[in-house]
PDB file of C-alpha atoms in Angstrom:
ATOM      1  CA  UNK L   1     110.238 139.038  47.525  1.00  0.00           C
ATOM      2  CA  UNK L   2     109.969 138.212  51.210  1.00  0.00           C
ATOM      3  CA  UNK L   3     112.154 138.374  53.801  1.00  0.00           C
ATOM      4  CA  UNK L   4     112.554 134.673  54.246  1.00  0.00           C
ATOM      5  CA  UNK L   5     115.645 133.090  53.760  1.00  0.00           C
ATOM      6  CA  UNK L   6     115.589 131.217  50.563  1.00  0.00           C
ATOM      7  CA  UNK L   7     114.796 127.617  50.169  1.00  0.00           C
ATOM      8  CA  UNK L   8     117.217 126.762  47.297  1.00  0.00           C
ATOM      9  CA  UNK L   9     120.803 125.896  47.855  1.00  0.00           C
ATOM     10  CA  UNK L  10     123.276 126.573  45.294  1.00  0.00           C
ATOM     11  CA  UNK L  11     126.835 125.983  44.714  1.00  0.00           C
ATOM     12  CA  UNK L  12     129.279 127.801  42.389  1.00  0.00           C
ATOM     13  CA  UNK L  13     132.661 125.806  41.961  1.00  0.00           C
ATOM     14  CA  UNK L  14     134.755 128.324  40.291  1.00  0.00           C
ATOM     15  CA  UNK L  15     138.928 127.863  38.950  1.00  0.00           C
ATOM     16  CA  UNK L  16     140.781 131.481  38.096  1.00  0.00           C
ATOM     17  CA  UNK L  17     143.955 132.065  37.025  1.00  0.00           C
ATOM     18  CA  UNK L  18     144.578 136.025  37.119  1.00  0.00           C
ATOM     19  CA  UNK L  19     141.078 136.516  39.198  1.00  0.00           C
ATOM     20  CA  UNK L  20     138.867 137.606  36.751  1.00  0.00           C
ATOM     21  CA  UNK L  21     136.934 134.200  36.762  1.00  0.00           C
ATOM     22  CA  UNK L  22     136.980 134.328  40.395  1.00  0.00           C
ATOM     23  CA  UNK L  23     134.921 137.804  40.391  1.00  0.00           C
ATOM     24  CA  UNK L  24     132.522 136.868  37.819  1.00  0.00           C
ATOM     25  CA  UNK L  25     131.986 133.968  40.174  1.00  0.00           C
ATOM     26  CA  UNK L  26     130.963 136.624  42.971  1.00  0.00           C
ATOM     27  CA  UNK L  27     129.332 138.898  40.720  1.00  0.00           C
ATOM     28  CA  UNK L  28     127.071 135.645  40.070  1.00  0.00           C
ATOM     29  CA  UNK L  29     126.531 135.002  43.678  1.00  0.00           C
ATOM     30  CA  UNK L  30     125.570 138.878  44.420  1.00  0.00           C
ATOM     31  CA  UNK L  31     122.473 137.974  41.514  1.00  0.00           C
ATOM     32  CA  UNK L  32     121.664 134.497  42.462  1.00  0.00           C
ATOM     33  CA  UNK L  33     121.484 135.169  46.452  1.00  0.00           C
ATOM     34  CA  UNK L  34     117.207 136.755  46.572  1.00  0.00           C
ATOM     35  CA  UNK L  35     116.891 133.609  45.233  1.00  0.00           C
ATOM     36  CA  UNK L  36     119.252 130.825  46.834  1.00  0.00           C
ATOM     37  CA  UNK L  37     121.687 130.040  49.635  1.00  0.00           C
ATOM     38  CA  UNK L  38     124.646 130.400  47.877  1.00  0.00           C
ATOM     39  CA  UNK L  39     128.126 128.635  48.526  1.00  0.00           C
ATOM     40  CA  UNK L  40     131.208 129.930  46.583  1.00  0.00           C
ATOM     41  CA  UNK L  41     133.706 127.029  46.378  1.00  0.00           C
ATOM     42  CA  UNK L  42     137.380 127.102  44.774  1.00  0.00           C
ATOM     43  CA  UNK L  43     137.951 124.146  42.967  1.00  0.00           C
ATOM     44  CA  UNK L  44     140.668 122.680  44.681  1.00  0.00           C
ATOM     45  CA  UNK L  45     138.455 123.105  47.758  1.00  0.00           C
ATOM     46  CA  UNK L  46     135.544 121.507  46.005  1.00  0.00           C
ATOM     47  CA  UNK L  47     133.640 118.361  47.081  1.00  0.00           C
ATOM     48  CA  UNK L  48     133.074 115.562  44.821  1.00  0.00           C
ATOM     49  CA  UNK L  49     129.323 115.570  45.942  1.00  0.00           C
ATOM     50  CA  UNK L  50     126.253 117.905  46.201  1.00  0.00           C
ATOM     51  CA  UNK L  51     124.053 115.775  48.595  1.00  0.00           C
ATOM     52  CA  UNK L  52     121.647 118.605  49.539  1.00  0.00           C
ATOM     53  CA  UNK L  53     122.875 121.104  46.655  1.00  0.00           C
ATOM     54  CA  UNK L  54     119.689 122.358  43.762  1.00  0.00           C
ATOM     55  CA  UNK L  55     121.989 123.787  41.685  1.00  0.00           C
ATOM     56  CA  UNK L  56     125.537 123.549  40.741  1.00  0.00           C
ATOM     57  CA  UNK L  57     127.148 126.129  38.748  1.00  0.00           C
ATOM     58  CA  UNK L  58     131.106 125.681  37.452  1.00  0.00           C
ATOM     59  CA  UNK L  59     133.009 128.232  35.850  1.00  0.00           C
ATOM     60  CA  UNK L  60     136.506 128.421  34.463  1.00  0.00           C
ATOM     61  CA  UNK L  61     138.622 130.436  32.211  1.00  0.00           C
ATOM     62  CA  UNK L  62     139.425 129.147  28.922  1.00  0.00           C
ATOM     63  CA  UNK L  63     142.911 128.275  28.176  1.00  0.00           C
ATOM     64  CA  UNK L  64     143.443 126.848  24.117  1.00  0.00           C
ATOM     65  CA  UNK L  65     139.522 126.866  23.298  1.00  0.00           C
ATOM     66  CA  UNK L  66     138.328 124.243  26.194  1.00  0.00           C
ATOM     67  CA  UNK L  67     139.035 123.521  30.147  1.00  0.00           C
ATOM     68  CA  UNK L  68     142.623 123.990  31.612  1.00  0.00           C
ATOM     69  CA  UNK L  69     144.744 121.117  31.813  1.00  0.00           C
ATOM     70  CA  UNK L  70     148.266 121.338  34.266  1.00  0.00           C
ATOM     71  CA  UNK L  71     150.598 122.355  31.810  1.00  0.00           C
ATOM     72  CA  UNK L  72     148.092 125.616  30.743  1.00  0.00           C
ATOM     73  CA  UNK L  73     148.143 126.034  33.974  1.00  0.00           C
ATOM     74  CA  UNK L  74     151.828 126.419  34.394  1.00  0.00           C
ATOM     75  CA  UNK L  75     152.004 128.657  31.227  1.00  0.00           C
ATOM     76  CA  UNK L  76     149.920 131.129  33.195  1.00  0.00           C
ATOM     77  CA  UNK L  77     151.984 131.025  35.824  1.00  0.00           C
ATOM     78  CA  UNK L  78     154.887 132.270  33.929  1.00  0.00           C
ATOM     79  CA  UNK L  79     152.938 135.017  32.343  1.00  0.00           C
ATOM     80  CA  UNK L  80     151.871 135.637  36.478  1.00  0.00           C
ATOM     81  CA  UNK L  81     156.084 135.722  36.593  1.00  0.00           C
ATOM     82  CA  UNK L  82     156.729 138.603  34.295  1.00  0.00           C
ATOM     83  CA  UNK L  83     156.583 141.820  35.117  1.00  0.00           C
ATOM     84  CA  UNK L  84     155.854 143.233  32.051  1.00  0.00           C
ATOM     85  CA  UNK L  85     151.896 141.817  32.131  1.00  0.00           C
ATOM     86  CA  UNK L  86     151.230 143.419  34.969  1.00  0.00           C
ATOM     87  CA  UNK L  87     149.353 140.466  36.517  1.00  0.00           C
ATOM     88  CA  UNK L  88     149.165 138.814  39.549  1.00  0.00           C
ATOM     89  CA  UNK L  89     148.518 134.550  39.721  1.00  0.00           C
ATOM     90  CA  UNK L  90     145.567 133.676  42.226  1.00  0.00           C
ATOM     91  CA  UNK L  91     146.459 131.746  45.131  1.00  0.00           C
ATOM     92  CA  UNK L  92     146.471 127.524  43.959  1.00  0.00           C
ATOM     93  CA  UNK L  93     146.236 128.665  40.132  1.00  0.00           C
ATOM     94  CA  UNK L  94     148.327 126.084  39.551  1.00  0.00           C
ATOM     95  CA  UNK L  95     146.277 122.935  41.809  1.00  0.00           C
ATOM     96  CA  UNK L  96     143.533 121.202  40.585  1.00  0.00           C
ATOM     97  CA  UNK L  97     141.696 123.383  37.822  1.00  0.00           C
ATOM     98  CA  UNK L  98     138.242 122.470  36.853  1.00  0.00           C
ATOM     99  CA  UNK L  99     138.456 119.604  34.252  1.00  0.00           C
ATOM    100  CA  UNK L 100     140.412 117.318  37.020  1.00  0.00           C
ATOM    101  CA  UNK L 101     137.530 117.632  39.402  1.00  0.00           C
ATOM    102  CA  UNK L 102     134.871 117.066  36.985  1.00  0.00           C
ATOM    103  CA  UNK L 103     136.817 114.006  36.373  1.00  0.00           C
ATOM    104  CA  UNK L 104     136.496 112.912  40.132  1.00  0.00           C
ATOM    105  CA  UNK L 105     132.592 113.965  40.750  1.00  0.00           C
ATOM    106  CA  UNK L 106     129.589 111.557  40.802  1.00  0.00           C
ATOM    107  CA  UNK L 107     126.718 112.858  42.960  1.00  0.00           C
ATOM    108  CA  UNK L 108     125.698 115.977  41.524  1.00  0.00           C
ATOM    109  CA  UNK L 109     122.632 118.321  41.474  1.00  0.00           C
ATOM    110  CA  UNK L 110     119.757 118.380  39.446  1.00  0.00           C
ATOM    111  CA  UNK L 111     120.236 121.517  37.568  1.00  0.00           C
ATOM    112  CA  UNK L 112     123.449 123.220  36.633  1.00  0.00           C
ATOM    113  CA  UNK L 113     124.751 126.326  34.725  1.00  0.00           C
ATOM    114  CA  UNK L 114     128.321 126.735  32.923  1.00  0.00           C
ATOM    115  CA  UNK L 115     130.394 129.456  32.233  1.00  0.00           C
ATOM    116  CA  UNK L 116     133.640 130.554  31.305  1.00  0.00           C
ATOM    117  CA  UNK L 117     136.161 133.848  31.129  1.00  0.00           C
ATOM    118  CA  UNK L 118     137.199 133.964  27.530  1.00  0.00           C
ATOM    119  CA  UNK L 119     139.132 136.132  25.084  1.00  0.00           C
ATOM    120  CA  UNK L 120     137.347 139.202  23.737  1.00  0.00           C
ATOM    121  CA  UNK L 121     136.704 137.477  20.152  1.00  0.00           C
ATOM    122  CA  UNK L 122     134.681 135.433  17.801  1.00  0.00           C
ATOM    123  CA  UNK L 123     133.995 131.707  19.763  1.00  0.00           C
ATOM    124  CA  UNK L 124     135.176 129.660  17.067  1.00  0.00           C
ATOM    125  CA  UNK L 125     138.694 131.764  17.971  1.00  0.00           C
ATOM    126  CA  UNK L 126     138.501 131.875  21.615  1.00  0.00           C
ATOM    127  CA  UNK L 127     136.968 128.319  21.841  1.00  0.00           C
ATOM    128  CA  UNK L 128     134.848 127.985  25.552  1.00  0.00           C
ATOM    129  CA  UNK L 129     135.487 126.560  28.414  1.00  0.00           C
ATOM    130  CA  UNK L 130     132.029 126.145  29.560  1.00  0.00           C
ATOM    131  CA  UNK L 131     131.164 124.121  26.478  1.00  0.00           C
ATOM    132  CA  UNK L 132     133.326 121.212  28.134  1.00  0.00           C
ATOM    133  CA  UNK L 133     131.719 122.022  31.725  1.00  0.00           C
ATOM    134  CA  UNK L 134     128.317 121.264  30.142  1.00  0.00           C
ATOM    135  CA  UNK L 135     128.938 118.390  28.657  1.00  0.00           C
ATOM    136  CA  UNK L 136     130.740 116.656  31.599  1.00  0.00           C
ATOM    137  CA  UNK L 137     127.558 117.726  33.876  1.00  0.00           C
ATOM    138  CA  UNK L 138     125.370 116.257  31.249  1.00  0.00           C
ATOM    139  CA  UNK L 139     126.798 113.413  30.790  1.00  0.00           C
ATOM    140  CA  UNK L 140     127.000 113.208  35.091  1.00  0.00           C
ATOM    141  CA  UNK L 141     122.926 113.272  34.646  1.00  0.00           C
ATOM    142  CA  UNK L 142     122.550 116.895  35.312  1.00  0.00           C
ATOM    143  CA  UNK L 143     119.907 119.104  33.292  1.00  0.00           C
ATOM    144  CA  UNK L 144     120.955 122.628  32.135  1.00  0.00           C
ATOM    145  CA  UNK L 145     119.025 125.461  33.749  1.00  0.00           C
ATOM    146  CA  UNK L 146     120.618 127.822  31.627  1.00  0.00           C
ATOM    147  CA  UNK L 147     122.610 127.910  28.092  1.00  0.00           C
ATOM    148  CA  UNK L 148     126.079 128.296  28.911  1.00  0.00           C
ATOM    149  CA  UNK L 149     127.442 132.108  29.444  1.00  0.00           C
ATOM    150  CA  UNK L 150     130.643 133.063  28.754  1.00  0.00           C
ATOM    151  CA  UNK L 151     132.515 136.877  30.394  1.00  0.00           C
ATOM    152  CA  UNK L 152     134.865 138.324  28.213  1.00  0.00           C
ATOM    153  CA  UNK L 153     138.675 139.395  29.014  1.00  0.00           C
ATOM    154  CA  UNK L 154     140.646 141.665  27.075  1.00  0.00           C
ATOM    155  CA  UNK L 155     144.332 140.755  26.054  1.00  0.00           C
ATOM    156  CA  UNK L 156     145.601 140.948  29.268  1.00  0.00           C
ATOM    157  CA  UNK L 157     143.410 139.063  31.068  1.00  0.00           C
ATOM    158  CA  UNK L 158     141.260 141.641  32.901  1.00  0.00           C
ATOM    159  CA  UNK L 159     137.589 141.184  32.120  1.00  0.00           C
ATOM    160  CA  UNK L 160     135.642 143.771  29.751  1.00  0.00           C
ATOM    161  CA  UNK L 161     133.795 147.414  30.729  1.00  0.00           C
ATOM    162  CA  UNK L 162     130.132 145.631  32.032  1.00  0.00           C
ATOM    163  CA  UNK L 163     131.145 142.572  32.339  1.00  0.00           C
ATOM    164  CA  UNK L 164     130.723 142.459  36.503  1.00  0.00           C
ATOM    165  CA  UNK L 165     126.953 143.834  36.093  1.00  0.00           C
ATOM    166  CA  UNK L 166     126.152 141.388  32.921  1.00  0.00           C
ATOM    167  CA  UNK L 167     128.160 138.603  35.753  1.00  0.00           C
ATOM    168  CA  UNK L 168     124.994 140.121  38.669  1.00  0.00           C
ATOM    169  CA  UNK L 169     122.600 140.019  36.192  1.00  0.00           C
ATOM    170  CA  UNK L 170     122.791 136.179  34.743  1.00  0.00           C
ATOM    171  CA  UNK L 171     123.023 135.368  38.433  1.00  0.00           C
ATOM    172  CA  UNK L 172     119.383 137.017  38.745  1.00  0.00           C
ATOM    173  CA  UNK L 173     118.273 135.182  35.678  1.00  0.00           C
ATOM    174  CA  UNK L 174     119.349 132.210  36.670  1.00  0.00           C
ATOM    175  CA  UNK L 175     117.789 132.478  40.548  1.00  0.00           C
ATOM    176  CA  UNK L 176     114.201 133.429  38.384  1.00  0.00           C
ATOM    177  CA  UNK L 177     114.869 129.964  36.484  1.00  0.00           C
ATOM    178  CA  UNK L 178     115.453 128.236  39.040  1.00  0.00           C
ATOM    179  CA  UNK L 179     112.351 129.215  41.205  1.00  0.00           C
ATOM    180  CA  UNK L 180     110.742 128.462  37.653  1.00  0.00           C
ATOM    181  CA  UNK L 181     111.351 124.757  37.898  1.00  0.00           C
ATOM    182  CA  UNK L 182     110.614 124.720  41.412  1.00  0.00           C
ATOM    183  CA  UNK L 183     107.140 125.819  41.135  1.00  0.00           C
ATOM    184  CA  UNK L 184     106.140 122.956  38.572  1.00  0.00           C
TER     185      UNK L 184
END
């Protein structure tokens, strides 16, 4: 690679609950950035356009196999209340999580990527929060760049041994698609 900035913009619109989501998020950036201008965005400080955006990438934690919804949201907050977890509630966990947003965007990019923080277990268990980010971006008239990717938490919320490096390292695969599709 040169040392030219890079021509691709990206943004990554992330919601986290116990931070976990919030550093895959970065650990996504730190791989995607020899390949884009990247913009990390909390949701409730997210736009409801991409005007000059490439690539849009949304990730959330899963809460009862899909997106958040307000009262998940305030159920993690109370676990965030008890000493006993251990765990401390990101700032504006308990704003605007992903699925709202989706609700309110219309312009977005051309290419997008989803994922999701998830319980350590079988999918059809967990469920996925990035399968419902997909399909709202599809059905916005995005294209997937990427099958959805989801990190993995243990029972306490704190995300798996590797799970920061496999984070960097979709972030590099998804920079190497997305200079893919620019060169056609």
């Amino acid at each position: 690679m040169n040392d030219t900035a890079p021509a691709a913009r990206a943004a990554i619109v992330y919601e986290s609950m116990f931070g976990s989501t919030r550093r895959v998020a970065e650990a996504v950036a730190d791989g995607l950035r020899p390949f884009a201008s990247v913009t990390l965005i909390k949701v409730k400080d997210a736009p409801e356009a991409f005007p000059e955006a490439d690539l849009l990438l949304v990730g959330a934690p899963t809460h009862v196999h899909s997106l958040s919804r307000p009262s998940t949201r305030v159920e993690a907050a109370k676990w965030g209340d008890d000493p006993a977890r251990r765990l401390t509630l990101e700032p504006d966990a308990e704003g605007i999580g992903v699925r709202e947003w989706l609700e309110t965007c219309g312009d977005v990019p051309p290419r997008f990527a989803a994922f999701d923080t998830r319980a350590d277990m079988t999918e059809i268990f967990s469920g996925s929060a990035a399968v419902a980010i997909d399909k709202r971006l599809r059905r916005l008239g995005s294209h997937r760049l990427l099958a959805k990717h989801s990190f993995l938490v243990d029972k306490d919320s704190a995300l798996e041994a590797g799970q920061l490096d496999d984070a960097r390292e979709w972030g590099r695969t998804i920079g190497a698609a997305l200079r893919a599709t620019a060169a056609v």
